CSV table of C-alpha atoms in Angstrom, one decimal:
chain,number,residue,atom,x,y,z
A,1,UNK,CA,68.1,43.4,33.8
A,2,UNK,CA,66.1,46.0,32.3
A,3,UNK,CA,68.2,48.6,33.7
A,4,UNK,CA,70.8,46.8,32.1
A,5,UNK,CA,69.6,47.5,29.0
A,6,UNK,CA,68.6,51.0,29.8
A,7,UNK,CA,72.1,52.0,30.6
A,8,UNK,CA,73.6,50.5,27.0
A,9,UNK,CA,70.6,52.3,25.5
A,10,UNK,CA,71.8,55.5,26.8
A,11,UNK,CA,75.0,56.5,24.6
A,12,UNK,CA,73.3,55.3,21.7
A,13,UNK,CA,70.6,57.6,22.2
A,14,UNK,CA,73.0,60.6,23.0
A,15,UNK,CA,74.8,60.1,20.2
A,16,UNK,CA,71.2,60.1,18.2
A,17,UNK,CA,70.6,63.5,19.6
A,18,UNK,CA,72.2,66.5,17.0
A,19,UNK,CA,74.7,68.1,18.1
A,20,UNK,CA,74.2,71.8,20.5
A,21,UNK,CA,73.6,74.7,18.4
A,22,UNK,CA,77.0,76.0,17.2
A,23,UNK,CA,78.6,77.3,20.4
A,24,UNK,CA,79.9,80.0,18.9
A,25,UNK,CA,76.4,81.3,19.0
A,26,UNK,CA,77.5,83.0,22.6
A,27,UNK,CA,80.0,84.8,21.7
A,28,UNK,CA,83.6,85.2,23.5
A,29,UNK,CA,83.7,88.7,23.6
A,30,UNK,CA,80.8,89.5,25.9
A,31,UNK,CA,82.3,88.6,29.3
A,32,UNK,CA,80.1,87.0,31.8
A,33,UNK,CA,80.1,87.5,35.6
A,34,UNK,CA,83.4,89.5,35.4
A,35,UNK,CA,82.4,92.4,38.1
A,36,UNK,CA,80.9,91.5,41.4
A,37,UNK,CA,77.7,91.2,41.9
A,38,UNK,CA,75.5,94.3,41.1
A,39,UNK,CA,72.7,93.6,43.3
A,40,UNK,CA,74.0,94.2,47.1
A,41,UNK,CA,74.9,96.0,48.9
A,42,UNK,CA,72.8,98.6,47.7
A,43,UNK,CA,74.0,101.8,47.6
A,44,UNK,CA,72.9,104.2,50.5
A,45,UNK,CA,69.9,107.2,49.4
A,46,UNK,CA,72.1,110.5,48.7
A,47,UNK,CA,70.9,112.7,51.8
A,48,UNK,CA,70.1,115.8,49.5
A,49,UNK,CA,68.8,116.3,46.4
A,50,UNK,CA,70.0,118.8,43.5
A,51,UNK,CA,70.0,122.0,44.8
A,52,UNK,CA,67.3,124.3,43.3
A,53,UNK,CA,67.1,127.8,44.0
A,54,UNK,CA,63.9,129.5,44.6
A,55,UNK,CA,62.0,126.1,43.6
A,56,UNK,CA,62.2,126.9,40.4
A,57,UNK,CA,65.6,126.6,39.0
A,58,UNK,CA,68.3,124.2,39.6
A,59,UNK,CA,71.8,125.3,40.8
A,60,UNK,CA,74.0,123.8,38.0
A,61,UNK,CA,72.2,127.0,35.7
A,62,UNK,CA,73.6,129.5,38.1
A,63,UNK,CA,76.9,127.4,38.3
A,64,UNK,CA,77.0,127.4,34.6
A,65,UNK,CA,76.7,131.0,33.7
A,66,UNK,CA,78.8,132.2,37.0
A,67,UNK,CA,82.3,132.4,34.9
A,68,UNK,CA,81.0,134.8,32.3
A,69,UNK,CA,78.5,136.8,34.1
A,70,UNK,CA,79.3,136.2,38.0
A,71,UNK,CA,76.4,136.2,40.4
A,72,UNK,CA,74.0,138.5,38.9
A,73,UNK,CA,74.1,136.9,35.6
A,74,UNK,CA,71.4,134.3,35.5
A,75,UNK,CA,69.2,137.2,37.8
A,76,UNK,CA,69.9,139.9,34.5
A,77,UNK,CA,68.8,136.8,32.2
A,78,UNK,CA,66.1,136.4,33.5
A,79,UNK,CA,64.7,139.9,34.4
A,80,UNK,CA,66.0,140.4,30.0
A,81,UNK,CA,63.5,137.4,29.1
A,82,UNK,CA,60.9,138.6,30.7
A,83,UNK,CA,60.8,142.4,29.7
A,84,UNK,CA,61.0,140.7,26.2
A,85,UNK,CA,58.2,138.2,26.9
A,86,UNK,CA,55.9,141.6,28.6
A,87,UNK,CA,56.8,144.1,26.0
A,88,UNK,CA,56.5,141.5,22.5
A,89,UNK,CA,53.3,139.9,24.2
A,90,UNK,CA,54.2,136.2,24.2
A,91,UNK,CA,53.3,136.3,27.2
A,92,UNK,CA,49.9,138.0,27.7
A,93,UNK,CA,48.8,139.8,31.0
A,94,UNK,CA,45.0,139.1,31.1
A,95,UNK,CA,42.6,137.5,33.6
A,96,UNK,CA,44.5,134.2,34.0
A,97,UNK,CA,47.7,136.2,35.0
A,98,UNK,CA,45.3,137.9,38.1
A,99,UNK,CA,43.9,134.5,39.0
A,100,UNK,CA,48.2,133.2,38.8
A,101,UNK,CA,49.4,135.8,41.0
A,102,UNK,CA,46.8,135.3,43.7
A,103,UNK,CA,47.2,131.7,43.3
A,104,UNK,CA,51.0,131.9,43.6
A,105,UNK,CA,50.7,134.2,47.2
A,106,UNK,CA,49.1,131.5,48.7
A,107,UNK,CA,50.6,128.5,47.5
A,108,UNK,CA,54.0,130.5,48.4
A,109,UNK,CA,53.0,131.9,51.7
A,110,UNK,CA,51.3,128.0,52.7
A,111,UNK,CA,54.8,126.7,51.7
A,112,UNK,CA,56.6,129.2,53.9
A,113,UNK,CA,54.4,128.7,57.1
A,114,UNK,CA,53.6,125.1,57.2
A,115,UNK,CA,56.9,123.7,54.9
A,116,UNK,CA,58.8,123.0,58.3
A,117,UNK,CA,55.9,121.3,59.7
A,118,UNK,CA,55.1,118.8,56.9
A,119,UNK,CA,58.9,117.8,56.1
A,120,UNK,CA,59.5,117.3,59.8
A,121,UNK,CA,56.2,114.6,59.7
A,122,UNK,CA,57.4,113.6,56.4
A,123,UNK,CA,61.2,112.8,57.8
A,124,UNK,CA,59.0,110.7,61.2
A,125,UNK,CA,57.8,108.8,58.8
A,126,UNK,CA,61.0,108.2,57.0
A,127,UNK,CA,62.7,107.5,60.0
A,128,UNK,CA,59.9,104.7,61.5
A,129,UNK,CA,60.6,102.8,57.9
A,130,UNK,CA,63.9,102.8,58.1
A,131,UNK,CA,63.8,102.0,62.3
A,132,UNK,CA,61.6,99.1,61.5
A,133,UNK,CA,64.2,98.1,58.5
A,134,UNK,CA,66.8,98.3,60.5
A,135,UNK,CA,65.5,96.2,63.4
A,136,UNK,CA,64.7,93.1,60.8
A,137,UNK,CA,67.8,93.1,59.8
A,138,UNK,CA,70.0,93.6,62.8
A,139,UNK,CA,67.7,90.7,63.8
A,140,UNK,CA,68.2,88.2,61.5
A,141,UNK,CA,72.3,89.5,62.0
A,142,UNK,CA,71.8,88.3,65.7
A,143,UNK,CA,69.8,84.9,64.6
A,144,UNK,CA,72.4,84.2,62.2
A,145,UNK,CA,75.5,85.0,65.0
A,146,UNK,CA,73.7,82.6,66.9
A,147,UNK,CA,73.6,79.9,64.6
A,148,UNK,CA,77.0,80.6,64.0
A,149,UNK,CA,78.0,80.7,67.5
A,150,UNK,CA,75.5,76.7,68.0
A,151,UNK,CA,77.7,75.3,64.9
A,152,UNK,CA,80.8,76.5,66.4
A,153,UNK,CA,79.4,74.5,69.3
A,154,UNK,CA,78.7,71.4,67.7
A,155,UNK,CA,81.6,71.3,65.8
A,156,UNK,CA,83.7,71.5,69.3
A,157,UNK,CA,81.1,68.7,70.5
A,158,UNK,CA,82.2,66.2,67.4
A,159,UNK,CA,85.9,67.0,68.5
A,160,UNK,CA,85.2,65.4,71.7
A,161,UNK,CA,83.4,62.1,70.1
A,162,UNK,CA,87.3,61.4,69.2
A,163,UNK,CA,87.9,61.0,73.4
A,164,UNK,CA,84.2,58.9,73.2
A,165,UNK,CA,85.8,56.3,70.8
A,166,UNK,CA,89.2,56.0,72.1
A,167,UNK,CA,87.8,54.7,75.8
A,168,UNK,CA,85.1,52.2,73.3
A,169,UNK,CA,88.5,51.0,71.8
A,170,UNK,CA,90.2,50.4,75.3
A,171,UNK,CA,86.8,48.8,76.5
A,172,UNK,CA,86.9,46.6,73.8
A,173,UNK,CA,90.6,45.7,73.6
A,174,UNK,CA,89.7,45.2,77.5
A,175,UNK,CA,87.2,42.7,76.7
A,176,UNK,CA,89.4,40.8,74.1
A,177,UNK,CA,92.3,40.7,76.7
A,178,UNK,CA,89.8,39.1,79.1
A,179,UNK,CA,88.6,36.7,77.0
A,180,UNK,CA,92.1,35.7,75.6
A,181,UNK,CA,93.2,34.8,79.1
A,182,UNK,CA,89.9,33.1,79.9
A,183,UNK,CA,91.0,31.0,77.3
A,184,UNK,CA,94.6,30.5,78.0
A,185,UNK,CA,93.4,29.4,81.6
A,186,UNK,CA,91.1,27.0,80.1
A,187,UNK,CA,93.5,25.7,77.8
A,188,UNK,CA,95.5,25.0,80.9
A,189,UNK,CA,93.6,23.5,83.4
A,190,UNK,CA,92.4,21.2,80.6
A,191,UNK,CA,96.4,20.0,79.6
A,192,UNK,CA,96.9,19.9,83.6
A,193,UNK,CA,93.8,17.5,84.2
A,194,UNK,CA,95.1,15.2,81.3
A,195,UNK,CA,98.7,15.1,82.3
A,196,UNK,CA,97.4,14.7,85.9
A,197,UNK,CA,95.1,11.6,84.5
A,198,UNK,CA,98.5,10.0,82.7
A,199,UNK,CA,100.3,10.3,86.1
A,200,UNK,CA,97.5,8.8,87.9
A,201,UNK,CA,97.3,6.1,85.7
A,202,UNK,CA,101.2,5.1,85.5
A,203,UNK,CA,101.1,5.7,89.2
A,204,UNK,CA,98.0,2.8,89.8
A,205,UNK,CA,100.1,0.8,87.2
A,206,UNK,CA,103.1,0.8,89.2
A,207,UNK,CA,101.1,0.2,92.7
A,208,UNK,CA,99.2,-2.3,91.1
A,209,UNK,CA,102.0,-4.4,89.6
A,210,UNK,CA,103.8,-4.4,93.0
A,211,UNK,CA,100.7,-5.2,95.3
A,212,UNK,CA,100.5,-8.2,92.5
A,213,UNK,CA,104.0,-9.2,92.8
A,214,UNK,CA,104.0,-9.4,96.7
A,215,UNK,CA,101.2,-11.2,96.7
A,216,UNK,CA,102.7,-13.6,94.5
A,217,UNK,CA,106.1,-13.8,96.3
A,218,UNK,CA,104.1,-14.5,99.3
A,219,UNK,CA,101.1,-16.9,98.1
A,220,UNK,CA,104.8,-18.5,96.6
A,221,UNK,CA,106.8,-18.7,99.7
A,222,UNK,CA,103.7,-19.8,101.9
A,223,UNK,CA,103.1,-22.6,99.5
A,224,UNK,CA,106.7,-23.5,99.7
A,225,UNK,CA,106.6,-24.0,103.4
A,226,UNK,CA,105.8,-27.9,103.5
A,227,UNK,CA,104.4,-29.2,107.2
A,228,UNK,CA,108.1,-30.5,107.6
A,229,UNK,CA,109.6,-27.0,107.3
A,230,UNK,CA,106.6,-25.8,109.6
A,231,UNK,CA,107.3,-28.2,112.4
A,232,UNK,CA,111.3,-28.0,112.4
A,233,UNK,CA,110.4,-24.4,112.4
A,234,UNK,CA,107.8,-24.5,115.2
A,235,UNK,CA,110.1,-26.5,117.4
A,236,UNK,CA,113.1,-23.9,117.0
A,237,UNK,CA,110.3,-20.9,117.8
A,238,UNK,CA,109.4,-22.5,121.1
A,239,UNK,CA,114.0,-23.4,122.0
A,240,UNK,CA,114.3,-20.0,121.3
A,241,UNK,CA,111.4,-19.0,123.7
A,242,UNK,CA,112.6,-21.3,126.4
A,243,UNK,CA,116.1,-19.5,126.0
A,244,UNK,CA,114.6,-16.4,126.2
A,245,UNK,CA,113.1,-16.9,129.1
A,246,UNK,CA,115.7,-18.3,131.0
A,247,UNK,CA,117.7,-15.4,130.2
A,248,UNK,CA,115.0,-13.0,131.2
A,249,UNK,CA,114.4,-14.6,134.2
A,250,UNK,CA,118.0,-14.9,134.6
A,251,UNK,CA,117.9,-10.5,134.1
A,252,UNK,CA,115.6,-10.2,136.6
B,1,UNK,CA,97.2,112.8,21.9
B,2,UNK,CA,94.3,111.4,24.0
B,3,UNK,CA,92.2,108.7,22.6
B,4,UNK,CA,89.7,109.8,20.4
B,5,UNK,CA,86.1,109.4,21.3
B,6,UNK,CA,83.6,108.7,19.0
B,7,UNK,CA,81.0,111.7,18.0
B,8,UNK,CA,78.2,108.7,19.0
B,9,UNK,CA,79.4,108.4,22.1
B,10,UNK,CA,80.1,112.0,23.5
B,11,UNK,CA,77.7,113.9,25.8
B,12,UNK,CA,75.3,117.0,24.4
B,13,UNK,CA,77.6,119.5,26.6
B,14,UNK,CA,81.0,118.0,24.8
B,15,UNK,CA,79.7,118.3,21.5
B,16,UNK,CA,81.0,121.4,19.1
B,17,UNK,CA,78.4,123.5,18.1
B,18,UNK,CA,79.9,122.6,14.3
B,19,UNK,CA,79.0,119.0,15.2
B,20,UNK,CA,75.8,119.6,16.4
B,21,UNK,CA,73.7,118.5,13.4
B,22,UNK,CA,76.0,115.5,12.9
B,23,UNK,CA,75.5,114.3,16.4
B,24,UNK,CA,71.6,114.7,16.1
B,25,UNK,CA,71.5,112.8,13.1
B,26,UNK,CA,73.5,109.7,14.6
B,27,UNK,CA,71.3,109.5,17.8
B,28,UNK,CA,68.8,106.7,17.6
B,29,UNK,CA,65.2,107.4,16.4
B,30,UNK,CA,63.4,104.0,16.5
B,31,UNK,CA,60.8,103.9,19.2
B,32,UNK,CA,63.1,101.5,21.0
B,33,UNK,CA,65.6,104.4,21.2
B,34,UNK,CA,63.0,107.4,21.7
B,35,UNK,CA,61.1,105.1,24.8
B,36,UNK,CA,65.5,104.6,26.0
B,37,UNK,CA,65.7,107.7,26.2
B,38,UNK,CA,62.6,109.3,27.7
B,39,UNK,CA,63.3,106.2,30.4
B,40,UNK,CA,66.5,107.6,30.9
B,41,UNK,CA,66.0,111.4,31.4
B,42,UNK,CA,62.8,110.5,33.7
B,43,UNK,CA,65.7,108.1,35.7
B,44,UNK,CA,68.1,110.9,35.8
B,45,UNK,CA,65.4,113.3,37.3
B,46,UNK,CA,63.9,110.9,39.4
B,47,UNK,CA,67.3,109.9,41.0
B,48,UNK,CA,69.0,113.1,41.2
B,49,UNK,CA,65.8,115.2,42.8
B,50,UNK,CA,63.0,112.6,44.3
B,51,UNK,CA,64.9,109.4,45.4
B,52,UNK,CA,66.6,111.3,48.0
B,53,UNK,CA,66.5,110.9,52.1
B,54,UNK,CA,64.9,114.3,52.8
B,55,UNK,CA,63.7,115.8,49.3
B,56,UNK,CA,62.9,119.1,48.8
B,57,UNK,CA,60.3,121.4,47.2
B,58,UNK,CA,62.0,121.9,44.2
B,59,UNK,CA,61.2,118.0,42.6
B,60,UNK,CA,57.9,118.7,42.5
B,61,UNK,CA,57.6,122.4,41.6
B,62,UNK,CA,59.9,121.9,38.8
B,63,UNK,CA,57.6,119.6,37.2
B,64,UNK,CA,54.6,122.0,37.9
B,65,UNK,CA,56.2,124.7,36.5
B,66,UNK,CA,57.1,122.8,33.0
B,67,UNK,CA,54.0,121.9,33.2
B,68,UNK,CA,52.3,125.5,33.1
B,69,UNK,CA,54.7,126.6,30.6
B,70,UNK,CA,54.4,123.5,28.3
B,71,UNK,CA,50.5,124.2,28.8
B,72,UNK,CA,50.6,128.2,28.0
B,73,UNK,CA,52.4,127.0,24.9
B,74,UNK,CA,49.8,125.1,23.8
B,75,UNK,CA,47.3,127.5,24.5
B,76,UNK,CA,49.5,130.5,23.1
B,77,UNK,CA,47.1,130.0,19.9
B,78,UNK,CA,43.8,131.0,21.9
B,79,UNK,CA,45.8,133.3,24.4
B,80,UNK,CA,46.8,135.6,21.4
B,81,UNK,CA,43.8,137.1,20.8
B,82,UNK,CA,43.9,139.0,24.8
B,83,UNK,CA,46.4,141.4,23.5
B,84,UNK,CA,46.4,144.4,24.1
B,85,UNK,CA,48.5,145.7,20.7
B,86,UNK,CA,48.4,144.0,17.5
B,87,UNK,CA,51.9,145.3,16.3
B,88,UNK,CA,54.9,144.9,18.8
């Protein structure tokens, strides 16, 4: 009952509520989710970075200047700006510059012997990342093939449930086949033993009425023989006997 | 004719030298647009010389090296007084 009211409550209430914030608020002109997904797959790492020549300087400088002033160019610029920089002083030679250039021999001469070295330990370690990367996912590729592979299974398995329920159906039309001709048999025996009981009885009738009626006829006909008839009748039994006699006598 | 591009939206290399002040003066100067930009250099730098499979020498020692120049400048005040001449 009371969710009866609840639910004629509820359009009241929405209509109660003010209406969403003009929709024109978002406008139609920035288009949503028109390119794919920016997130994956992520594009590989470049191998290489930007070239750079002598650590220093990147190529695109030497690219830039090599249509006006071929190869040597950016070498001339810069051999120009620093005859400039030596000879107006902006940049002064004093005890930093000493301390530089000894500074710069090693750090160039450590960076010549051992650079190999440390980028070869440096890509190791790379590569064990990346192995270990690699493994999770071809992993959870495999456990995901297999699960693929198991609901392939099962769905094959439901196919067969169709051949399951087809032999329930004949087991059970089976079973109401049986049971109908249980029935009919009943049915029949049951008329038979009824009809056979009606025959019995007109039978027992019939057998009855003429046991009934001989009797009678004979109780009748026994009482109709008076002691007169029986004599006369007596007397002609024992003629007939003496005749009989004679006449088998007579045979023999 | 191609389609014209607006002077906002060109690059620093496509712009005329004739333009140049123009094209300074439309750029965006809030500190939304100066922090946009400083992001986007560093990303352009980062990505095209550190975020690399085998990176080389040069992303760091570029950095090192604008950083002793940018620091000589700043000392250029105190350095001055080491030369040798007074009038070059």
């Amino acid at each position: 009952m009371l969710a009866r009211l609840v639910l004629r409550a509820a359009p009241a209430a929405l209509r109660a509520l003010p209406p969403p914030v003009s929709v024109g608020v978002l406008h139609a002109t920035r288009p949503l989710h028109t390119t794919q997904q920016s997130l994956a797959p992520v594009p590989p790492l470049p191998e290489k970075g930007g070239e750079v020549r002598h650590g220093l300087i990147p190529e695109e400088f030497f690219q830039f200047l090599y249509p006006k002033t071929g190869v040597t160019g950016p070498y001339m610029l810069g051999t120009g700006l620093l005859l400039y920089f030596l000879s107006k002083e902006i940049y002064v030679i004093n005890h930093e510059t000493a301390a530089a250039a000894c500074i710069l021999t090693v750090i160039v001469y450590g960076i010549k012997k051992f650079g190999p070295d440390v980028a070869a330990f440096a890509d190791k370690l790379n590569e064990e990342k990346m192995a270990t990367a690699l493994a999770v996912k071809n992993e959870a590729m495999q456990a995901l093939q297999k699960a693929i592979e198991d609901e392939k299974k099962e769905q094959w398995r439901v196919e067969g449930c169709g051949f399951l329920f087809d032999a329930k159906r004949n087991n059970i039309a089976m079973l109401l086949e049986t049971n109908y001709r249980e029935r009919l048999l009943m049915v029949y025996n049951e008329v038979k033993k009824r009809l056979d009981y009606q025959v019995a009885m007109q039978n027992l009738k019939r057998q009855k009425e003429q046991d009934h009626m001989i009797q009678w006829v004979e109780k009748n006909v026994v009482q109709s023989i008076t002691p007169q008839q029986q004599k006369e009748s007596i007397a002609k039994c024992i003629l007939d006997l003496k005749a009989l006699s004679k006449s088998a006598h007579a045979a023999v | 004719l191609p389609a014209a591009v607006l002077l906002k939206d060109t690059k620093l290399m496509d712009v005329k030298l004739g333009q140049l002040g123009s094209w300074l003066a439309m750029r965006d100067f809030t500190p939304g647009g100066i922090l946009g930009a400083m992001r986007r250099g560093y990303d352009r730098y980062y990505n095209k010389y550190i975020n690399v499979r085998k990176g080389g020498l040069g992303g760091i020692s570029m950095v090192l090296a604008g950083y002793v120049v940018l620091s000589y400048i700043w000392s250029y005040s105190h350095v001055k007084h080491d030369r040798r001449r007074k009038y070059h």
